[in-house]
XYZ file of C-alpha atoms in Angstrom:
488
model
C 28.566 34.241 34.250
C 27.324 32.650 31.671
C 29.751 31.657 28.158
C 28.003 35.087 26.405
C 30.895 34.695 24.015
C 29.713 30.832 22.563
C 26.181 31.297 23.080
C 25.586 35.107 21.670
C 26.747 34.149 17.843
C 26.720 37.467 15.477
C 25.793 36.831 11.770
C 26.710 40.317 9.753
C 25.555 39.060 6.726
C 21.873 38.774 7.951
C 19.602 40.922 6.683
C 18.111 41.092 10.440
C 19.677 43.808 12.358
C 22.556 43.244 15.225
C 21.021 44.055 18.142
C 17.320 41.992 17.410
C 19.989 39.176 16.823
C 21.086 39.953 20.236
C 17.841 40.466 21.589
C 16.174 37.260 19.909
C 18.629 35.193 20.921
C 18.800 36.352 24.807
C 14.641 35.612 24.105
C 15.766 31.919 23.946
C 17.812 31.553 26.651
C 15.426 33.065 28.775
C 12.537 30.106 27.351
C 14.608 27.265 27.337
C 15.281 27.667 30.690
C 19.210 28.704 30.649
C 18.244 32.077 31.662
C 16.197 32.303 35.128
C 13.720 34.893 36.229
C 15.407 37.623 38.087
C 18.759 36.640 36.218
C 21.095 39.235 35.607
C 22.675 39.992 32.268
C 25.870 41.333 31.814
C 26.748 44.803 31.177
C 26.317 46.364 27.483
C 30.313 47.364 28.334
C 30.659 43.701 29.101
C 28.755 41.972 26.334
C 29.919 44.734 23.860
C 33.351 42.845 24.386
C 32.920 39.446 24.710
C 30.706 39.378 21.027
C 32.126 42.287 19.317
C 29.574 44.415 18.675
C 29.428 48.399 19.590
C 27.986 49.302 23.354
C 25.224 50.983 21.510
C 24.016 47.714 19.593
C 23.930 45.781 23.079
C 21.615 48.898 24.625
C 19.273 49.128 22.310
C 19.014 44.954 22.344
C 18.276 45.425 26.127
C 15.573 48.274 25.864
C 14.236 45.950 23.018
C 13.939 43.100 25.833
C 12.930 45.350 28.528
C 9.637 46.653 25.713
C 8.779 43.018 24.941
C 8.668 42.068 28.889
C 11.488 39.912 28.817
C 13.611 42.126 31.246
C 13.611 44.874 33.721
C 15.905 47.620 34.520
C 16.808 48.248 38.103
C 18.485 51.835 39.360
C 22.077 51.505 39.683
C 22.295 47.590 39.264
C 21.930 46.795 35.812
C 19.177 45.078 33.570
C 17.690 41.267 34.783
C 15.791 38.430 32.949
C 11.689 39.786 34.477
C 11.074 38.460 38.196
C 7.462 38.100 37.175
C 8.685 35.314 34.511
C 7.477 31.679 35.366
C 10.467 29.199 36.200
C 11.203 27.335 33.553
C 13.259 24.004 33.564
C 16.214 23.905 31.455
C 15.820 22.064 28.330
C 18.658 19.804 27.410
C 18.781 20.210 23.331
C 18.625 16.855 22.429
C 20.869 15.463 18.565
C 18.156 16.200 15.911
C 17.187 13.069 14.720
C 14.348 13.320 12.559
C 12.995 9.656 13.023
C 13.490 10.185 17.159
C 11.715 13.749 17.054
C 8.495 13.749 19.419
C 5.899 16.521 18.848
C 4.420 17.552 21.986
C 0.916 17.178 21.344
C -0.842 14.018 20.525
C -2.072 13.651 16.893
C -3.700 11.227 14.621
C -1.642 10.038 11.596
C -4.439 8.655 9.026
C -1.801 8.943 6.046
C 0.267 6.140 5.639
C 0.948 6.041 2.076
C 4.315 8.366 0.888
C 3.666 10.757 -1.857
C 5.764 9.360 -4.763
C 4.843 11.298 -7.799
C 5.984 14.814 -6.741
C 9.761 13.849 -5.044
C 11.907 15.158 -7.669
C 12.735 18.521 -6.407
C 12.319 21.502 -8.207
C 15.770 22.389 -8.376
C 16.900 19.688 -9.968
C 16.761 19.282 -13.337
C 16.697 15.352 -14.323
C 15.254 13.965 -17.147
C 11.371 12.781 -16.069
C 8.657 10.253 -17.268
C 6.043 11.600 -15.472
C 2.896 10.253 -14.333
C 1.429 11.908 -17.598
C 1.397 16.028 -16.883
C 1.098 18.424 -19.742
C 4.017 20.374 -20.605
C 4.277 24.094 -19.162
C 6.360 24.973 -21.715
C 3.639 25.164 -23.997
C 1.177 27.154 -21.546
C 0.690 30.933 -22.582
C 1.592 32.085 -19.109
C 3.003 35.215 -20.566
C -0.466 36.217 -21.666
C -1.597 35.244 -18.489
C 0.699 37.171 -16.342
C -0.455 39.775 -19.164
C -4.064 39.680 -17.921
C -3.032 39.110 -14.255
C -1.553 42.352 -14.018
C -3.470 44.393 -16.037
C -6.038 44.083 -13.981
C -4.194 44.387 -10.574
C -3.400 48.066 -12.166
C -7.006 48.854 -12.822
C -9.215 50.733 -10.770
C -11.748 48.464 -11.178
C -9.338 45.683 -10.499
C -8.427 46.507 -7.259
C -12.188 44.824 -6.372
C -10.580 41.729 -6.783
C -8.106 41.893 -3.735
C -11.171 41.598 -1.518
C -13.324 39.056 -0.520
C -15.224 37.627 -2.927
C -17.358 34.704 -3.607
C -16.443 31.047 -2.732
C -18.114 29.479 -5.263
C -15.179 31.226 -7.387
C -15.429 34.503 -9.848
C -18.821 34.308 -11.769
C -16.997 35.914 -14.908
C -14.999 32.792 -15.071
C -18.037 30.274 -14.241
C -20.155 32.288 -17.160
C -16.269 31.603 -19.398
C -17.382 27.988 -17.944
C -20.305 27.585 -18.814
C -19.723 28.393 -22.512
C -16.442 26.366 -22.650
C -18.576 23.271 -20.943
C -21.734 24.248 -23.935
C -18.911 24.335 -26.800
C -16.803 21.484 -26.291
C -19.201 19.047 -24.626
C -22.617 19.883 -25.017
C -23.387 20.461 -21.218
C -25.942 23.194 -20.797
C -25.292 24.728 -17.470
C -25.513 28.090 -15.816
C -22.915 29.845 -12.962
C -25.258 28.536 -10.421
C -24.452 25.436 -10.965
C -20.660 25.440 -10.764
C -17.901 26.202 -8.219
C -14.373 27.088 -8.945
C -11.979 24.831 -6.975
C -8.290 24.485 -6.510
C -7.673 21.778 -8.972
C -10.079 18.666 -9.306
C -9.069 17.088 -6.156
C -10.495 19.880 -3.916
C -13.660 18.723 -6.022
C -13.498 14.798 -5.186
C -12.584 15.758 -1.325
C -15.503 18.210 -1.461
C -17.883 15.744 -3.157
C -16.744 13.287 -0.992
C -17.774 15.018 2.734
C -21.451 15.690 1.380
C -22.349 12.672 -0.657
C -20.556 10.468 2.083
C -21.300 9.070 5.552
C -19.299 6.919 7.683
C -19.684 3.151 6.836
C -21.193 4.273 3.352
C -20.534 2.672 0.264
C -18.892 3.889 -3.030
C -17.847 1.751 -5.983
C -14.789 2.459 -7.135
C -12.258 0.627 -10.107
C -9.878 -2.209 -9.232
C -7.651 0.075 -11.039
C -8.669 3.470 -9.483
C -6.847 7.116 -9.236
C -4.970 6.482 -5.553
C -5.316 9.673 -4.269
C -9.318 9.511 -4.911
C -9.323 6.270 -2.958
C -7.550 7.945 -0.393
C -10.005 10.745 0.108
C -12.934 8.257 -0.120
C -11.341 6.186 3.125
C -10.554 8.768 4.778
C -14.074 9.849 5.046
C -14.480 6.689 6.498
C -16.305 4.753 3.321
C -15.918 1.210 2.277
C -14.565 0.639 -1.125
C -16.634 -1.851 -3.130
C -14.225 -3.100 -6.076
C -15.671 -3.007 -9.790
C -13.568 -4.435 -12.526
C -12.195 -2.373 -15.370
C -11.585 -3.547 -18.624
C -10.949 -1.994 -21.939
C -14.202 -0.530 -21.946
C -13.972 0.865 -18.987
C -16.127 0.152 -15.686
C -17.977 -3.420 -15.884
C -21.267 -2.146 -15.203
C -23.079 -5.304 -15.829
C -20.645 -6.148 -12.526
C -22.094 -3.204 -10.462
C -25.661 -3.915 -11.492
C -25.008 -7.476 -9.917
C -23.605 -5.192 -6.999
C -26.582 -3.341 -6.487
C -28.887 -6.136 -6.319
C -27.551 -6.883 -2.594
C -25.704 -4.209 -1.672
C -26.718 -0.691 -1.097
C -24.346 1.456 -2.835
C -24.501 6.122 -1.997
C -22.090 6.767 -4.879
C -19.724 5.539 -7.986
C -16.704 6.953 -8.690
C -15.399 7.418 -12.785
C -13.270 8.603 -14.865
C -14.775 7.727 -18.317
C -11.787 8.883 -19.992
C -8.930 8.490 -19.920
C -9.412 6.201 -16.805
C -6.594 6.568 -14.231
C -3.962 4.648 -14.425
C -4.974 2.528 -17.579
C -6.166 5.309 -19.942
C -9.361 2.920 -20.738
C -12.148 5.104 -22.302
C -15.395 3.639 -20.744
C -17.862 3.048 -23.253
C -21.090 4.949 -24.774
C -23.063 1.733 -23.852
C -21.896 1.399 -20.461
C -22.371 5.434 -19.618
C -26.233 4.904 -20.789
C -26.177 1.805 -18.549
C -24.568 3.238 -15.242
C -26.916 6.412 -15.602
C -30.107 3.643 -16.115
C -28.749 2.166 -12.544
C -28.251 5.876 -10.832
C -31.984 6.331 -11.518
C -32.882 3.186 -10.291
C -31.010 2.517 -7.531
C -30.553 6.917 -6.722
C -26.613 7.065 -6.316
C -24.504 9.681 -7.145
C -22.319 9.277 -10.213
C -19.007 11.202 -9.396
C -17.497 11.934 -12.707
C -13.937 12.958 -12.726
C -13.401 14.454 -16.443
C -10.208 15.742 -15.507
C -8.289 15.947 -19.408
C -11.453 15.874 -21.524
C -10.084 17.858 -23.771
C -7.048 15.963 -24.884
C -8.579 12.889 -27.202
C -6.649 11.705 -30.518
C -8.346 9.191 -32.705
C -11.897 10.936 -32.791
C -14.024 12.733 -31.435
C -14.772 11.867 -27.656
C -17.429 10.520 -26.114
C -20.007 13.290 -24.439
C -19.630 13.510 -20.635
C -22.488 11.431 -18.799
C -22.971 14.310 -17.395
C -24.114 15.799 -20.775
C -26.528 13.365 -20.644
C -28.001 13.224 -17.669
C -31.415 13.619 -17.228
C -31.924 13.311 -13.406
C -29.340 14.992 -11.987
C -27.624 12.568 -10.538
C -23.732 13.175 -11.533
C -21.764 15.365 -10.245
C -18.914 16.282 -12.651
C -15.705 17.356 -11.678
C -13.402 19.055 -14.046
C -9.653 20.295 -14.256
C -7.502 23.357 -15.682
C -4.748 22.865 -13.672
C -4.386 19.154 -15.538
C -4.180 20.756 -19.104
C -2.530 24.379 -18.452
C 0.104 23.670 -15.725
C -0.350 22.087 -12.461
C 0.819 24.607 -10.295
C -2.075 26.900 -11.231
C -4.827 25.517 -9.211
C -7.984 25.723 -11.112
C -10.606 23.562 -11.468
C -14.493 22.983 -10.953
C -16.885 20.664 -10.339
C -20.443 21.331 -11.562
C -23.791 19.923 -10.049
C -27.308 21.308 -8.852
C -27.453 24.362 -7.404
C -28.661 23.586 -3.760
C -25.509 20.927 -3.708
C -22.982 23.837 -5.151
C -24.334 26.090 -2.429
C -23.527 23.468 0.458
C -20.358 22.677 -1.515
C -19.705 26.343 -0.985
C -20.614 26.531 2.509
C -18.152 23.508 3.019
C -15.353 25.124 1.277
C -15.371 28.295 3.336
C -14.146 25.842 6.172
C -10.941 25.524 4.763
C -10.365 27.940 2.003
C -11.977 31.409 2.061
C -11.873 31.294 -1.580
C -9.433 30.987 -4.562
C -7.162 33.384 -5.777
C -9.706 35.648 -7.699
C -7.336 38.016 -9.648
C -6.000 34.468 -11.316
C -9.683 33.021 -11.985
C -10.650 36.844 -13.268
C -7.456 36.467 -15.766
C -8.974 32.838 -16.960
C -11.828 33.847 -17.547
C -10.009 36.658 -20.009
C -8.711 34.045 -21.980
C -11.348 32.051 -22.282
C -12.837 34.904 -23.216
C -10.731 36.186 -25.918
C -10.243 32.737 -27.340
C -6.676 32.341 -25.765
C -7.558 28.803 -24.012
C -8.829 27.485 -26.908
C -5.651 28.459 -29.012
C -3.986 26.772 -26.227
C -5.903 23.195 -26.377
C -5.746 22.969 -30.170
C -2.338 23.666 -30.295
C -1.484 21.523 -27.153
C -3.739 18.542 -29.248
C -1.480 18.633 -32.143
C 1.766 18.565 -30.576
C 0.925 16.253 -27.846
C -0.614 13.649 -30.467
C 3.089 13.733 -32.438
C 4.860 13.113 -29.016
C 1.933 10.203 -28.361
C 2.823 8.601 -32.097
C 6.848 9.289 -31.505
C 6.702 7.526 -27.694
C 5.177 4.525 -29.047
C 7.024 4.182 -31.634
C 10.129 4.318 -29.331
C 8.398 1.783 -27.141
C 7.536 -0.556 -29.967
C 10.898 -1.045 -31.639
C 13.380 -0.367 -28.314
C 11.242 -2.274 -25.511
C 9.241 -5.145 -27.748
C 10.789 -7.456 -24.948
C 10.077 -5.562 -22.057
C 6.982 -3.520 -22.224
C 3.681 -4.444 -23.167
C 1.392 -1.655 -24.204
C -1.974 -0.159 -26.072
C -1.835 2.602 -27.469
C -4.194 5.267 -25.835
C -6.861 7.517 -27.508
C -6.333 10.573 -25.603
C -4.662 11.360 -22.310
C -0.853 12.132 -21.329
C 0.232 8.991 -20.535
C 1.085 4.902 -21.421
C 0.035 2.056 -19.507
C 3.077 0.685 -19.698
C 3.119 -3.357 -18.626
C 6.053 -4.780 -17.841
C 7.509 -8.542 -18.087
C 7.228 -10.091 -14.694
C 11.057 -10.291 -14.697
C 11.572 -6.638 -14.220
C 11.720 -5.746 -10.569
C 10.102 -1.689 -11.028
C 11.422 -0.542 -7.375
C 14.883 -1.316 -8.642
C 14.917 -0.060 -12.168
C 13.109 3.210 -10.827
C 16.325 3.302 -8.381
C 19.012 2.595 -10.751
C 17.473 4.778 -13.501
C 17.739 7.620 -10.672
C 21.821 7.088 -10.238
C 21.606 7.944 -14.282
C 19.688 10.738 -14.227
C 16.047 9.763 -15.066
C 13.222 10.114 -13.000
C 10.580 7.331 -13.047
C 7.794 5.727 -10.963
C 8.443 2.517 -9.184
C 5.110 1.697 -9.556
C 3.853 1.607 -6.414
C 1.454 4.225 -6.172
C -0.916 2.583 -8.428
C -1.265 -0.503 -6.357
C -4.016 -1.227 -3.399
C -5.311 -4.306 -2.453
C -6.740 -5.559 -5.346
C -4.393 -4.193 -7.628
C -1.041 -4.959 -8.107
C 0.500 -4.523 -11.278
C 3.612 -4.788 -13.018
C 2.862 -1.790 -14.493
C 3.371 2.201 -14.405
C 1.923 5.366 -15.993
C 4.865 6.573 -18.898
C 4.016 10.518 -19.372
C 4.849 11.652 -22.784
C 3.378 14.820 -23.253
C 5.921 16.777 -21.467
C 8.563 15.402 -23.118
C 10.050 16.643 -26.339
C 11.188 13.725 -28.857
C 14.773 14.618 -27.907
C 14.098 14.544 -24.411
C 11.957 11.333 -24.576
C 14.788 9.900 -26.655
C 16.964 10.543 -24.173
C 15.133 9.456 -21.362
C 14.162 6.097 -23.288
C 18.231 5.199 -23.985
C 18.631 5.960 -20.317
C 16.022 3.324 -19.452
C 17.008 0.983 -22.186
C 20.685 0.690 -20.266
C 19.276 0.160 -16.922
C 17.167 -2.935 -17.880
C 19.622 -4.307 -19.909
């Protein structure tokens, strides 16, 4: 007989019940091979006292084999592993060793690069420079949650737990559509927007229609990683454009375009990712010029619009686009709090409808009581409250952070100070070795990019993003001493 006693093991604090223990773990034996078809199993007398559970609790794990078709019962012999079973070789459980573990399928592994951003886990609570995220603490999720379940409790409400439309609730693309007239002069109607999870759902989206195999897109030198990412992976060649402090060198792409067929640019006019460049009214009125001409898309990634300090910001191209040719892609989930995945991406209405048709592939839809409780606050001016209040206290953190970085790291860090966004471009001297400060800083508490996801082949920096906008001034204080010790 088998050792019933080591290989049955009883957990009574479980909130799963004795006997499905029993049974469940009997259901392995039998499929790693250790129990054979036709196999018999002790007696519930037997088993009752070798694990130390009532007779009763061992019965009813049997009759919950025998209902499963795991085991039979046989008059006057006892209860056996199902003859009808196929014969199964006995696994030998190998040490789990996570860099020896073999799947057994075959798979392709396209993703090479590690996701360094996110790796702080969430229930740890070091100090962090982010990669420039907007403080939660600040987000009126209360009101949300308000709205949320307010109309989970309505009749009316209850609507929303079925299926709706992909392209997102059309009381939050109408919220939209005002919000996009308001703050940046882009006339629109529901038709021509979808509701995605965040603005990279848009850029992968945009990405599978505008894009073929072998295409071409331009992209930055200095370009957001993960967009680059998405682009190659649809199998598109990257054609390089220099960035300066006016953004994308357009006068380079027009050079570009003479010899090279280009489907598609990809921008982020402000606030450019990683350098937090604003691109130029000049140069927008240029590249839109050159989309005419040459009839490629203009992917416009406008994903913190709303967070610009000095003056007022420059209109969206696609504000002023006159031949439809950019597709703009905007975020929520970059201004309220990441985790609540809402963003859109607005274009002509034929390409929304494929965009739609796409999307059903791999998300039904969003979460429509959520969008239904943005478009409330939009609505009843609560997301307005939220941005003008978020502007103010995020341009004090902005002044304090610099003013931390001038007179504490005037050796070390090199730096302009940025007209909007959530983050510092943050150069430092050649001396500074980033994969080992971001380590060291880590043994003190302070989490901080090494830099690395920023880089590609034509761009390799001594730089990183330096969030400040989720930091208070005690916290950056804090965080800034902490960093001031490990490069000393």
């Amino acid at each position: 007989m088998l050792p019933y006693k080591s290989l049955i093991q009883i957990d009574r604090q479980s909130s799963i019940t004795l006997y499905i223990q029993v049974c469940n773990t009997f259901i392995s034996l039998i499929t790693n091979g250790t129990l054979k078809p036709s196999d018999a199993l002790p007696s519930s007398r037997v088993l009752s006292e070798l694990i130390g559970i009532n007779r009763n609790t061992v019965k009813l794990a049997y009759e919950e084999l025998i209902s499963q078709g795991w085991a039979e019962s046989v008059d006057r012999k006892g209860v056996f592993v199902l003859s009808k079973l196929p014969i199964i070789s006995k696994v030998k459980l190998p040490e789990i060793n996570k860099s020896q573990f073999q799947e057994g399928f075959l798979w392709t592994n396209n993703f090479e690069k590690e996701i360094t951003l996110s790796s702080t886990s969430i229930h740890k609570d070091p100090i962090v420079i982010d990669d420039g995220f907007p403080d939660v603490r600040l987000a009126p999720i209360d009101q949300l949650m308000r709205e949320y379940r307010s109309l989970s409790r309505k009749f009316y409400g209850k609507n929303f737990l079925k299926y709706g439309s992909t392209m997102g609730s059309e009381n939050l693309r109408i919220a939209i559509c005002n919000y996009l007239s308001n703050t940046r002069g882009l006339v629109v109607s529901p038709e021509n927007i979808i509701i995605t999870k965040g603005s990279q759902m848009g850029i992968y989206l945009a990405s599978q229609l505008i894009l073929n195999p072998n295409d071409t897109i331009a992209v930055g030198v200095s370009s957001f990683t993960t967009a680059d990412d998405t682009f190659k992976y649809r199998g598109a060649n990257l054609e390089r454009i220099p960035i300066d402090d006016n953004g994308m060198d357009v006068d380079y792409l027009q050079e570009v375009l003479k010899h090279k067929k280009i489907k598609a640019v990809y921008i982020i006019p402000h606030h450019h990712c990683p350098t937090g460049v604003t691109m130029s009214m000049e140069r927008r009125l240029k590249l839109l010029n050159l989309a005419k001409e040459y009839r490629f898309a203009i992917i416009e990634d406008d994903y913190d619009f709303d967070f610009h300090y000095d003056n007022k910001p420059y209109l969206p191209l696609a504000s002023i686009d006159h031949n439809q040719n950019v597709i703009y892609i905007g975020s929520i989930s970059k201004t309220f709090a990441p985790a609540l995945r809402i963003g859109f991406m607005v274009g002509p209405p034929a390409f929304i409808e494929a965009t739609a048709s796409l999307r059903k592939m791999i998300d039904r839809q969003g979460d429509t009581l959520l969008e239904e409780a943005f478009a409330i606050m939009f609505e009843n001016g609560e997301m307005e409250r939220h941005f003008r209040k978020s502007l103010k206290i995020y341009k004090q953190r902005r002044n304090h952070f610099c003013e931390l970085l001038t007179s504490d790291f005037k050796n070390e860090i090199e730096f302009r100070i940025p007209e909007g966004g959530l983050a510092v471009w943050a150069n430092f001297n050649d001396n500074i070795n980033l994969i080992k400060m971001s380590d060291e800083a880590a043994k003190k508490g302070l989490s901080i990019s090494n830099g690395n996801f920023y880089k590609n082949d034509n761009f390799s920096p001594n730089a990183i993003r330096m969030g400040f906008a989720s930091l208070t001034e005690i916290e950056m204080e804090k965080a800034l001493v902490i960093l001031k010790n490990v490069l000393q």
